[in-house]
Amino acid sequence: MGVTHDFAAEGSAATMRAARLHAPDGAAAVSIDRVRIPEPGPGDALIQVHAAAITRGELDWPVDRLPAIPSYEVAGIVERIAPDAAASSEAAGVAVGGAVFALTGFDRDGAAADYTVVRTSYLAPKPSALGFVDAAALPMGGLSAWQGLFDLGHLESGQRVLIHGAAGGVGHLAVQIAVHAGAHVVGTATGAGVEVVRELGAHEVVDRSGGDSAWMAAIDAVDLVFDTAGGDALRRSASVVRPGGRIVSIAEEPPADLPTGITGIYFVVEPNGEQLAELGRLADDGVLVPRVGAVIPLADARAAFERVMATGKRGKVVLEVRPDGRS
């Protein structure tokens, strides 16, 4: 548990550390600044951040919103809850002093700081099986997988699903979730990722290293394609989808000329506390394990973003804001 603070006693000028992007120049424009601790508004909670995960493309903020604090994935301790949200938060298992995690809203500053403000409806109790670092690595990938597979893909037990990029940040979680849901999972990967996907429990693993025509010939018809990679894999996917099936992508728009009866959907993940709580339960049951590739202190945020942009990395890059971030 964290220690709550009396910010009123400290005065309105109480400050915190924050990684901030000052210009659209990538990691080189990130610095650690002292800024005021944010004040929660109606429906909000103030979170003492223990860990915050980061992703590629996260520094593409509009110039008119700079300087900005990045990171949309957070795990930490609830410091304060707005009075209007207290009852609904308690019903969801979220209370002052409790450990939580969330995908934060994309319309405000993020979590790469000592404190952040999050809508209480986006919060869920942190899985007890995961430390703060691992919990912070779950929200965006987990919710992307959940929403793509179930909300938009309508995946059911016994159906066949093809997951492109199955060893990636979203794909490795989608494999675990789909297997648990009783689907027959076919995952595509390359290189060392092939063995990773096999270890995750996929029923079939296809190595795309040999070219798209080669791997497509090895796949029987599927009910759903969940694409996390885009490119040729996405463009050629319709040939392995049954009539009435779906292609759901988080990478780019599916082709406009899909055969009649096949639906193509592109979507952007949305914060959702109820779904995150379901993912947390899967983590506590040992069904869902996020992969963390690097843990870097907040003070080295610039290096963390450089690591995110590097090729060949495996697993999530997480900023450890407090030294007990793994507890």
PDB file of C-alpha atoms in Angstrom, residues 149-150 153-161 177-185 203 223-224 242:
ATOM      1  CA  LEU A 149     -11.601 -10.473 -30.146  1.00  0.00           C
ATOM      2  CA  PHE A 150     -14.959 -10.107 -28.388  1.00  0.00           C
ATOM      3  CA  GLY A 153     -14.718  -9.905 -33.537  1.00  0.00           C
ATOM      4  CA  HIS A 154     -17.566 -11.702 -31.714  1.00  0.00           C
ATOM      5  CA  LEU A 155     -15.257 -14.631 -31.040  1.00  0.00           C
ATOM      6  CA  GLU A 156     -16.937 -17.684 -29.478  1.00  0.00           C
ATOM      7  CA  SER A 157     -15.729 -20.964 -28.055  1.00  0.00           C
ATOM      8  CA  GLY A 158     -14.990 -23.490 -30.785  1.00  0.00           C
ATOM      9  CA  GLN A 159     -14.343 -20.896 -33.478  1.00  0.00           C
ATOM     10  CA  ARG A 160     -11.059 -20.504 -35.317  1.00  0.00           C
ATOM     11  CA  VAL A 161      -9.113 -17.249 -34.989  1.00  0.00           C
ATOM     12  CA  ILE A 177      -7.133 -14.718 -24.001  1.00  0.00           C
ATOM     13  CA  ALA A 178      -8.429 -16.548 -27.087  1.00  0.00           C
ATOM     14  CA  VAL A 179      -7.090 -19.918 -25.920  1.00  0.00           C
ATOM     15  CA  HIS A 180      -8.770 -19.421 -22.544  1.00  0.00           C
ATOM     16  CA  ALA A 181     -12.031 -18.550 -24.322  1.00  0.00           C
ATOM     17  CA  GLY A 182     -12.016 -21.958 -26.019  1.00  0.00           C
ATOM     18  CA  ALA A 183     -11.116 -20.796 -29.529  1.00  0.00           C
ATOM     19  CA  HIS A 184      -8.786 -22.665 -31.868  1.00  0.00           C
ATOM     20  CA  VAL A 185      -5.887 -20.233 -32.162  1.00  0.00           C
ATOM     21  CA  HIS A 203      -2.836 -24.554 -31.412  1.00  0.00           C
ATOM     22  CA  ASP A 223     -13.954 -17.263 -38.462  1.00  0.00           C
ATOM     23  CA  LEU A 224     -11.914 -14.249 -37.376  1.00  0.00           C
ATOM     24  CA  ARG A 242     -15.030 -18.004 -44.027  1.00  0.00           C
TER      25      ARG A 242
END
